[in-house]
Tab-separated table of N, CA and C in Angstrom:
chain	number	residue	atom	x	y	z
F	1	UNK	N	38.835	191.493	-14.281
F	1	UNK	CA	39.455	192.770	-13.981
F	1	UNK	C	40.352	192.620	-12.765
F	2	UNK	N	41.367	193.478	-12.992
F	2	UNK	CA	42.567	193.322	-11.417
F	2	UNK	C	41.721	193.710	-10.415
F	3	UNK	N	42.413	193.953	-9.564
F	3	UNK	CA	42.347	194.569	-8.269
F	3	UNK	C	42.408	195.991	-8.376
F	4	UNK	N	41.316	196.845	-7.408
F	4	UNK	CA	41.698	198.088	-7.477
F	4	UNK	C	42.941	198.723	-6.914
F	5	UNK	N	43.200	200.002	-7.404
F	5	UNK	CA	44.590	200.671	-6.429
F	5	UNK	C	43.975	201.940	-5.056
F	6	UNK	N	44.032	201.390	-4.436
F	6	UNK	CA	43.755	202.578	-2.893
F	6	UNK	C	44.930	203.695	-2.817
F	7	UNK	N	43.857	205.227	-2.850
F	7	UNK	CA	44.677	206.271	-3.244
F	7	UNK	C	44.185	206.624	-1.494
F	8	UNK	N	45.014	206.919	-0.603
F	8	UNK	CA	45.013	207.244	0.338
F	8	UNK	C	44.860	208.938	1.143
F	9	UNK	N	44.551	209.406	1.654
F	9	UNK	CA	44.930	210.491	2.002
F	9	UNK	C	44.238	211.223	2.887
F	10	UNK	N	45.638	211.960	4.112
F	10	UNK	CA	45.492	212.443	4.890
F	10	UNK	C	44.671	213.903	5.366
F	11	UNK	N	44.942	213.794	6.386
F	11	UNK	CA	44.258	215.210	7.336
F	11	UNK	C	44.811	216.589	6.380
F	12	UNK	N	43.481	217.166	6.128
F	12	UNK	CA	43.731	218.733	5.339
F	12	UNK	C	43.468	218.571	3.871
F	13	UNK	N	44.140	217.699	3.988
F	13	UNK	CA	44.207	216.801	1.792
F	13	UNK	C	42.373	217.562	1.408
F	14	UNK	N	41.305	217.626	2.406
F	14	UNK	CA	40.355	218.087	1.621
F	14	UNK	C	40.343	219.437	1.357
F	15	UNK	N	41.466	220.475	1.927
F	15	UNK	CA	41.330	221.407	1.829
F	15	UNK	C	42.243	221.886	0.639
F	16	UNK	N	42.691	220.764	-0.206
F	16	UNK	CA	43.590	221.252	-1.153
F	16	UNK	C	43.259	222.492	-1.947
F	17	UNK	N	43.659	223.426	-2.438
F	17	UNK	CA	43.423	224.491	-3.266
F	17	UNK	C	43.019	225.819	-2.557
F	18	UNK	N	42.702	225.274	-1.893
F	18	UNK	CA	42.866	226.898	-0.932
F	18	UNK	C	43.523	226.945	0.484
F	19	UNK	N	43.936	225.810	1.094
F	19	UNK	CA	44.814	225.730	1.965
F	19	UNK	C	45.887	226.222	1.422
F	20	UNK	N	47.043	227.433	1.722
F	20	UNK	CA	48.317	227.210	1.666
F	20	UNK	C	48.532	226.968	-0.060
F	21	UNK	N	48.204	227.910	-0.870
F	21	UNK	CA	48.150	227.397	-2.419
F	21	UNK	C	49.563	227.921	-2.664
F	22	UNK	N	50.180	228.559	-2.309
F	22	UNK	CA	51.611	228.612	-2.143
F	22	UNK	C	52.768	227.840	-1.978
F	23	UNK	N	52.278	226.806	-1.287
F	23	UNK	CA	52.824	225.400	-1.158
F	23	UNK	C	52.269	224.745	-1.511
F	24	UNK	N	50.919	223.946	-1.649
F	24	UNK	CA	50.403	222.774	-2.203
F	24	UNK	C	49.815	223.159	-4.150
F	25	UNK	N	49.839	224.353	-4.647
F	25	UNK	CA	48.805	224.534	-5.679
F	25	UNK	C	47.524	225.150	-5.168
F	26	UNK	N	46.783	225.132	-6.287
F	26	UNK	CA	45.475	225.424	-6.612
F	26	UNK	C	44.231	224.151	-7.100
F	27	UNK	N	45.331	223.151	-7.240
F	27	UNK	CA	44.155	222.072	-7.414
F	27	UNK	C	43.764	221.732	-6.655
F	28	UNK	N	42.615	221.109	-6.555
F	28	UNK	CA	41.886	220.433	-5.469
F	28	UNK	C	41.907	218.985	-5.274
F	29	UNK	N	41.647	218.258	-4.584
F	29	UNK	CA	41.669	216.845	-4.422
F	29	UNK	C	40.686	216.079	-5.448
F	30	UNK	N	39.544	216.695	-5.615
F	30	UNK	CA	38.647	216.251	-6.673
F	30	UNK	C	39.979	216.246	-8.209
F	31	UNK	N	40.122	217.811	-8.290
F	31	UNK	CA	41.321	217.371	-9.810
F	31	UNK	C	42.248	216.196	-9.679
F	32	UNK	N	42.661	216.075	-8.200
F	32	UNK	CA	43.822	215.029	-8.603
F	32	UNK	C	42.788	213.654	-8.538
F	33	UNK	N	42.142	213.200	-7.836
F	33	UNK	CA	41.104	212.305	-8.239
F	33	UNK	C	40.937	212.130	-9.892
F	34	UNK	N	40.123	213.152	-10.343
F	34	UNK	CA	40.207	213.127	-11.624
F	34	UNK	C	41.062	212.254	-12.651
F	35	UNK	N	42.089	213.182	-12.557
F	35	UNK	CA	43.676	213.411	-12.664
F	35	UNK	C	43.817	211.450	-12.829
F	36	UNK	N	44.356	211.201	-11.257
F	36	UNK	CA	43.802	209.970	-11.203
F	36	UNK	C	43.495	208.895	-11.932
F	37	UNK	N	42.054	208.725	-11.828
F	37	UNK	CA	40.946	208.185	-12.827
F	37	UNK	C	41.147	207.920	-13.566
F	38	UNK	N	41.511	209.162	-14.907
F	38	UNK	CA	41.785	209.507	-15.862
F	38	UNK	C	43.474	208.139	-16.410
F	39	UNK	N	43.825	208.207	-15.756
F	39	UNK	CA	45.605	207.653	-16.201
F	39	UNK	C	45.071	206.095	-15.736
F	40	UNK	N	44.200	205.928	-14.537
F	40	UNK	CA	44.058	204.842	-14.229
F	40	UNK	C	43.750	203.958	-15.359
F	41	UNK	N	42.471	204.545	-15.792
F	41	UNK	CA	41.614	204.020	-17.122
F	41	UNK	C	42.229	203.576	-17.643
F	42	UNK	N	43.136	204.392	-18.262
F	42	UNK	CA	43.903	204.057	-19.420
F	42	UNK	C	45.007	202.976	-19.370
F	43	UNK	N	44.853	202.552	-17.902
F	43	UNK	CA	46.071	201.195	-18.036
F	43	UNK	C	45.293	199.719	-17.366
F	44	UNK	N	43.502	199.982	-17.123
F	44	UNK	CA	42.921	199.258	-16.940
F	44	UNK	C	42.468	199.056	-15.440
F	45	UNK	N	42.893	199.893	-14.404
F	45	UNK	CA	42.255	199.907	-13.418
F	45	UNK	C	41.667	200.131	-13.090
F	46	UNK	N	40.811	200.484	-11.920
F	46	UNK	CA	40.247	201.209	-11.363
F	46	UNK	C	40.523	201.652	-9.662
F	47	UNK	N	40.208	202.856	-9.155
F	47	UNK	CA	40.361	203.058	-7.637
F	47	UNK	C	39.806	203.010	-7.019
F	48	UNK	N	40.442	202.985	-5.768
F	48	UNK	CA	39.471	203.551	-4.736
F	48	UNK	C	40.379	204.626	-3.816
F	49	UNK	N	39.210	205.750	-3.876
F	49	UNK	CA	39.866	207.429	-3.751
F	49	UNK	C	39.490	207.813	-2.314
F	50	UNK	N	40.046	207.881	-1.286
F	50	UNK	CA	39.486	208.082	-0.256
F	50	UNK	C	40.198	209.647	0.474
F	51	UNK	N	39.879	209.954	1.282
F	51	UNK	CA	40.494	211.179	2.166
F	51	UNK	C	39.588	210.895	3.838
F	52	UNK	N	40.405	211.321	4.431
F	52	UNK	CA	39.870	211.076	5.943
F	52	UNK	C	40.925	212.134	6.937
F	53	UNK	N	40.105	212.852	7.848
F	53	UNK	CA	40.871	213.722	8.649
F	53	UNK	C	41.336	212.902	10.431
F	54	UNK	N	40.384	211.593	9.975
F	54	UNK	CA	40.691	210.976	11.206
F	54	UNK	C	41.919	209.787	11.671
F	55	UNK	N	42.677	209.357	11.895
F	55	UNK	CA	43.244	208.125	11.711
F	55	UNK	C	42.914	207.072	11.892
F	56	UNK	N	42.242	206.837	12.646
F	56	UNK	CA	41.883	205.226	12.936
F	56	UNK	C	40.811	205.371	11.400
F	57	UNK	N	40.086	206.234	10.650
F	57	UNK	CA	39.533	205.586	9.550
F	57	UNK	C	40.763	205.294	8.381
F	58	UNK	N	41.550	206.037	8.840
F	58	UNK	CA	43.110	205.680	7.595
F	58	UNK	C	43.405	204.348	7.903
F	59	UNK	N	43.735	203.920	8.909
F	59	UNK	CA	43.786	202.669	9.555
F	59	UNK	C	43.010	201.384	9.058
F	60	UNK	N	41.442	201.798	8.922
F	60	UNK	CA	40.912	200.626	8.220
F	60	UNK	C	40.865	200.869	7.088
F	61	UNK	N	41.361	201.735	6.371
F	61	UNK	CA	41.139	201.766	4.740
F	61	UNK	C	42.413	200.718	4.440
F	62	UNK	N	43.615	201.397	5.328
F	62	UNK	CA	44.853	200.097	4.880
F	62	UNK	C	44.341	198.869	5.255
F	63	UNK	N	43.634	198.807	6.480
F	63	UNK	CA	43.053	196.957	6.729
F	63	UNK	C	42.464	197.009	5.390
F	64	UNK	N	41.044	197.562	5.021
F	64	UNK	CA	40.844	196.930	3.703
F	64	UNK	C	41.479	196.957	2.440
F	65	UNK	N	42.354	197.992	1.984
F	65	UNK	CA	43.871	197.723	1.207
F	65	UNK	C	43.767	196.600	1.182
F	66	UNK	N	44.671	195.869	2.010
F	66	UNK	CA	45.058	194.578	2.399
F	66	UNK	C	44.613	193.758	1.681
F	67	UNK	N	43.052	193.667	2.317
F	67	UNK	CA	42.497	192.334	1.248
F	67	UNK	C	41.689	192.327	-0.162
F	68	UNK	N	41.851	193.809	-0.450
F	68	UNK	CA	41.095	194.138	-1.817
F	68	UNK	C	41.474	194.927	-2.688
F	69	UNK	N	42.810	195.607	-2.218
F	69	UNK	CA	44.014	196.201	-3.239
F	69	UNK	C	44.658	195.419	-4.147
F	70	UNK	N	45.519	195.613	-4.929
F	70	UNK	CA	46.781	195.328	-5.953
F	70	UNK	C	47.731	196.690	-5.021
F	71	UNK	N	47.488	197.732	-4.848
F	71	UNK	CA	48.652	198.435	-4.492
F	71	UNK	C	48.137	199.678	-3.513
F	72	UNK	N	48.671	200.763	-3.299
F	72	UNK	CA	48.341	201.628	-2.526
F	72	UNK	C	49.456	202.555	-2.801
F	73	UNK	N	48.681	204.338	-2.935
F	73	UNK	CA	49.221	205.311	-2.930
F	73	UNK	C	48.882	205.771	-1.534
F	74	UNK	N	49.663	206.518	-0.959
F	74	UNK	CA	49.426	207.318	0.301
F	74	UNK	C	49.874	208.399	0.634
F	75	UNK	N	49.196	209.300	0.858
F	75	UNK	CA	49.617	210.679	1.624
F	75	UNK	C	49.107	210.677	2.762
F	76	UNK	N	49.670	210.571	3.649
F	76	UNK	CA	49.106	210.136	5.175
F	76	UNK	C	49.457	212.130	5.973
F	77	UNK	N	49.963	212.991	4.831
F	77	UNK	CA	49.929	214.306	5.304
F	77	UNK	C	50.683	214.214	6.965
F	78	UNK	N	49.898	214.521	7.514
F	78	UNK	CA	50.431	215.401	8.765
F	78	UNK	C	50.826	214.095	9.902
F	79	UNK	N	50.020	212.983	9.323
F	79	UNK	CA	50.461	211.689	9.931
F	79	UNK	C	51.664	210.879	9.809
F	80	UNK	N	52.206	211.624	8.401
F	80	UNK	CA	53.663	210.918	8.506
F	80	UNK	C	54.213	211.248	9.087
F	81	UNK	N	54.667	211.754	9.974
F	81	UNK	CA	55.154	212.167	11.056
F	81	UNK	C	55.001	212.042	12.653
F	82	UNK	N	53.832	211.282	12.772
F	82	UNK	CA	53.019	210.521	14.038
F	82	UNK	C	52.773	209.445	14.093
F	83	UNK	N	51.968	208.880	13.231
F	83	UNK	CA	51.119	208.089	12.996
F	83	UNK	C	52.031	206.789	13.441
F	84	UNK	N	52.131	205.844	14.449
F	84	UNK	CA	53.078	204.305	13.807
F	84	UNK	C	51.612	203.442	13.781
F	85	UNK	N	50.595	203.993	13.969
F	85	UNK	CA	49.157	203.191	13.776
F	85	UNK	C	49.124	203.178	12.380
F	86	UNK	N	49.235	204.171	11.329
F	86	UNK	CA	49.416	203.748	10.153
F	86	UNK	C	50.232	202.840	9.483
F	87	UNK	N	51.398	203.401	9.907
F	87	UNK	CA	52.748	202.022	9.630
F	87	UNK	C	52.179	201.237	9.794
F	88	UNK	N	51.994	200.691	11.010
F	88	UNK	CA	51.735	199.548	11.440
F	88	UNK	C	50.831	198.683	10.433
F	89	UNK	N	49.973	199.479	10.257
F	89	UNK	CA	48.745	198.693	9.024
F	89	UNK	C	48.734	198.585	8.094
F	90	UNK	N	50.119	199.395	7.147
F	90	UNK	CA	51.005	199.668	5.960
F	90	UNK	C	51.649	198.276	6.246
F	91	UNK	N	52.458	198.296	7.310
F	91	UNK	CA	53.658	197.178	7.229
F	91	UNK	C	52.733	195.352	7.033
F	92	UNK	N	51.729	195.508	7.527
F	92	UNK	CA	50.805	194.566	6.395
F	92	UNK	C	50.166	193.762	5.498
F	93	UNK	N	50.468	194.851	4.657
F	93	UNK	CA	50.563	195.069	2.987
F	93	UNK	C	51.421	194.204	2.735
F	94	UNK	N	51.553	192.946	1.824
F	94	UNK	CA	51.978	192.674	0.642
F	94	UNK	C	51.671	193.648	-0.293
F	95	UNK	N	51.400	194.400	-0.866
F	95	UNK	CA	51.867	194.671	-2.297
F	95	UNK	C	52.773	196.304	-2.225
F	96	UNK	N	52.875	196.776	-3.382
F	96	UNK	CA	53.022	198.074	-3.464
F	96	UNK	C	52.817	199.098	-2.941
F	97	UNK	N	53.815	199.976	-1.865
F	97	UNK	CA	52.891	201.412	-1.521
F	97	UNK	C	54.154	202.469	-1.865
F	98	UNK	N	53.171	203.385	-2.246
F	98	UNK	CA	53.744	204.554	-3.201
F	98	UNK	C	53.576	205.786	-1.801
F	99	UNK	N	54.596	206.035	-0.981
F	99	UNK	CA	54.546	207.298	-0.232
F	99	UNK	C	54.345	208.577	-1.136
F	100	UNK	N	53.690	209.448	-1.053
F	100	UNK	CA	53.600	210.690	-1.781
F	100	UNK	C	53.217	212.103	-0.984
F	101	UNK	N	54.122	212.966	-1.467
F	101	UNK	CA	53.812	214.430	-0.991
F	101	UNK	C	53.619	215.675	-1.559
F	102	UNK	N	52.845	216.166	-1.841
F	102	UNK	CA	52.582	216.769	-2.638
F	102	UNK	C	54.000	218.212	-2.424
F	103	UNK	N	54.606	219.142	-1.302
F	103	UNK	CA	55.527	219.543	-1.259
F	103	UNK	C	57.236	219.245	-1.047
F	104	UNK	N	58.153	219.532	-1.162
F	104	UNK	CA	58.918	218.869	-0.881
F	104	UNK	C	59.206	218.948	0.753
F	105	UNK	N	58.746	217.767	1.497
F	105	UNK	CA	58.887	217.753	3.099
F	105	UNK	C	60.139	218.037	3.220
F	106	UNK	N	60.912	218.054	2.873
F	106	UNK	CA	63.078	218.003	3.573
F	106	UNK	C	63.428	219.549	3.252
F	107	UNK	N	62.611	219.731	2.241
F	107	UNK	CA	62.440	221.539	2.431
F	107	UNK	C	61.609	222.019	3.320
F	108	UNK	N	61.391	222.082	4.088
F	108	UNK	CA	59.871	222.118	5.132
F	108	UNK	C	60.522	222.623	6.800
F	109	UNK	N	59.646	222.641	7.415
F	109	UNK	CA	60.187	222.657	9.289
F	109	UNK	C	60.840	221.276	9.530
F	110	UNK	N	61.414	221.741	10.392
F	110	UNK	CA	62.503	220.027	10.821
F	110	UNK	C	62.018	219.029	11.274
F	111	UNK	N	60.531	219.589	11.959
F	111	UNK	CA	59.924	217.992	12.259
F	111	UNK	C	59.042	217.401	10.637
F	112	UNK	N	58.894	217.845	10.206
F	112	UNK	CA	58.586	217.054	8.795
F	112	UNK	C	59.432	216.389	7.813
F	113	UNK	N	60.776	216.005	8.142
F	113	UNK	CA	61.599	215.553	8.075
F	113	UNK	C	61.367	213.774	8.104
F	114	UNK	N	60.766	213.574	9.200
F	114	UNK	CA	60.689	212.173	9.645
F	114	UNK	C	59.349	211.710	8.943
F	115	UNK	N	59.649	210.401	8.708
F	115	UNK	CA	58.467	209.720	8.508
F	115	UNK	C	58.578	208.166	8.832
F	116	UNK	N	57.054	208.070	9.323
F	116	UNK	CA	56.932	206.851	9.873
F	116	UNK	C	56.655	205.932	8.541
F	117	UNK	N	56.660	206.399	7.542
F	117	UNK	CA	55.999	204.965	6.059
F	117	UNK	C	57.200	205.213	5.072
F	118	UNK	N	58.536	205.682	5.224
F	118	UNK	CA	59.491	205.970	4.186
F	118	UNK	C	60.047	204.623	4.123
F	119	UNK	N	60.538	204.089	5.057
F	119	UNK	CA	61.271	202.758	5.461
F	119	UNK	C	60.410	201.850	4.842
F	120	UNK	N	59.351	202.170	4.862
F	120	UNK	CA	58.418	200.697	4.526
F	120	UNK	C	57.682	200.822	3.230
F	121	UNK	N	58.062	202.227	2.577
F	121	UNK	CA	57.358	201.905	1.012
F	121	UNK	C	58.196	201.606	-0.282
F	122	UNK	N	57.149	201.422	-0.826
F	122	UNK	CA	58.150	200.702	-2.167
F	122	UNK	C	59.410	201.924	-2.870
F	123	UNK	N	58.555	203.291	-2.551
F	123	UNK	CA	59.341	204.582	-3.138
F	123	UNK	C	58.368	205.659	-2.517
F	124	UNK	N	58.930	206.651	-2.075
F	124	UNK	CA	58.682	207.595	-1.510
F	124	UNK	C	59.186	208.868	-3.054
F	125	UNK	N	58.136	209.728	-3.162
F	125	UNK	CA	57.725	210.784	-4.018
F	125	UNK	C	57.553	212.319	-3.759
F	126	UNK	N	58.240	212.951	-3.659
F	126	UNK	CA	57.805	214.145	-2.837
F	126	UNK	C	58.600	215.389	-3.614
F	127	UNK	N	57.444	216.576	-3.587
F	127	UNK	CA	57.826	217.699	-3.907
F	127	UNK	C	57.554	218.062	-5.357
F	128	UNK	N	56.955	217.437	-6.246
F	128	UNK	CA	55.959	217.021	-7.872
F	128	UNK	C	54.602	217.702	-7.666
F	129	UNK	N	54.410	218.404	-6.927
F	129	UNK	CA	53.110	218.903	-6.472
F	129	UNK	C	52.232	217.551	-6.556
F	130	UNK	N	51.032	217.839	-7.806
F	130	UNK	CA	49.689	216.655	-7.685
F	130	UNK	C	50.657	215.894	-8.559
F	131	UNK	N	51.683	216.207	-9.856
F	131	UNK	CA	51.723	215.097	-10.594
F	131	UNK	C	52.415	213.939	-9.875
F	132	UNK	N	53.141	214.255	-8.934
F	132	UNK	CA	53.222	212.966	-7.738
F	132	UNK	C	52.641	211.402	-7.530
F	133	UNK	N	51.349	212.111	-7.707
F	133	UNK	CA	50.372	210.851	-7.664
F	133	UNK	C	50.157	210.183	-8.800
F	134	UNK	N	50.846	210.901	-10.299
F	134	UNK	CA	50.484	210.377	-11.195
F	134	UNK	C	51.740	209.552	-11.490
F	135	UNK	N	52.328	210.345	-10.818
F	135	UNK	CA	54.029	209.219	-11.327
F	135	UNK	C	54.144	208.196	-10.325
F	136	UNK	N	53.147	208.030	-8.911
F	136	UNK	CA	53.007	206.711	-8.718
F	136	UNK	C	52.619	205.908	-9.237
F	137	UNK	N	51.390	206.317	-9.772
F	137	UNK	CA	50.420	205.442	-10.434
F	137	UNK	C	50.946	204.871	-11.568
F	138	UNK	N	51.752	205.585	-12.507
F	138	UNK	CA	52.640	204.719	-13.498
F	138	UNK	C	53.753	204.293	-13.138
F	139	UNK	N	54.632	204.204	-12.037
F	139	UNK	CA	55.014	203.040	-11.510
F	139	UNK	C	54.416	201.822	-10.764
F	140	UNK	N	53.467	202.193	-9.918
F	140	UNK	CA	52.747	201.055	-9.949
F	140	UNK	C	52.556	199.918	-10.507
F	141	UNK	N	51.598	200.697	-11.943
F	141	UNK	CA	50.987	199.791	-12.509
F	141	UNK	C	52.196	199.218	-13.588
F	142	UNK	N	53.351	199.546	-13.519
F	142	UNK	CA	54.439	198.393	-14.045
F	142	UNK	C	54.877	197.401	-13.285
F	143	UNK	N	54.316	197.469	-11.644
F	143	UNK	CA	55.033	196.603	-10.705
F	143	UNK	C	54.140	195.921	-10.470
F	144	UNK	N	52.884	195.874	-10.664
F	144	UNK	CA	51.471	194.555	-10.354
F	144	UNK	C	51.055	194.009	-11.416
């Protein structure tokens, strides 16, 4: 069996579906997990689904990325915009990383504009609500 794909994600990401359902939806992180899963299966992978409100644990999920991925999706949320501790552990990576946002950020306040992982991913995704993550995942898995 390959390597798994590390689905990443930031601060709030657990509050999907009732945070702000105006902008993000009504699904929850479990559906897009699901969601996920579901598409993964079907092209032979498997994940690993994480969420963390802290950074330095985002930090070692990309260290372990690193040595036990094929690729990486990420919503680093409120960290793309701070974070160069993430970059940093992104920039890394040999393989694939799929930036993703569930709203469209460039429609957004002006500091959400910037991001510290655009420069450094394979393709940046934004504004697809959850199916975002699914149209990484099938690019991905044509590129590993």
């Amino acid at each position: 069996m390959s390597k798994p794909i590390f689905f990443l994600n930031g601060p709030n990401l657990n509050m999907l579906g009732t945070r702000q359902p105006e902008v993000y939806g009504y699904d929850t992180l479990a559906d897009v997990e699901a969601k996920c899963r579901a598409l993964a299966s079907e092209h032979g992978y498997e994940l690993v689904f994480a969420q963390s409100n802290h950074e330095g644990e985002i930090v070692e999920l990309v260290q372990r990325a690193r040595l036990e991925a094929c690729g990486i999706v990420i919503n680093p949320a409120a960290y793309t915009h701070t974070s160069v501790a993430i970059r940093d552990a992104l920039v890394t990576c040999e393989m694939p990383i799929f930036e993703v946002h569930i709203s469209n950020v460039h429609a957004r306040e002006a500091f959400r504009h910037h991001s510290y992982v655009s420069d450094i991913a394979t393709a940046v995704i934004a504004g697809l609500g959850i199916e975002g993550y699914m149209a990484a995942l099938r690019r991905l898995v044509q590129l590993v």
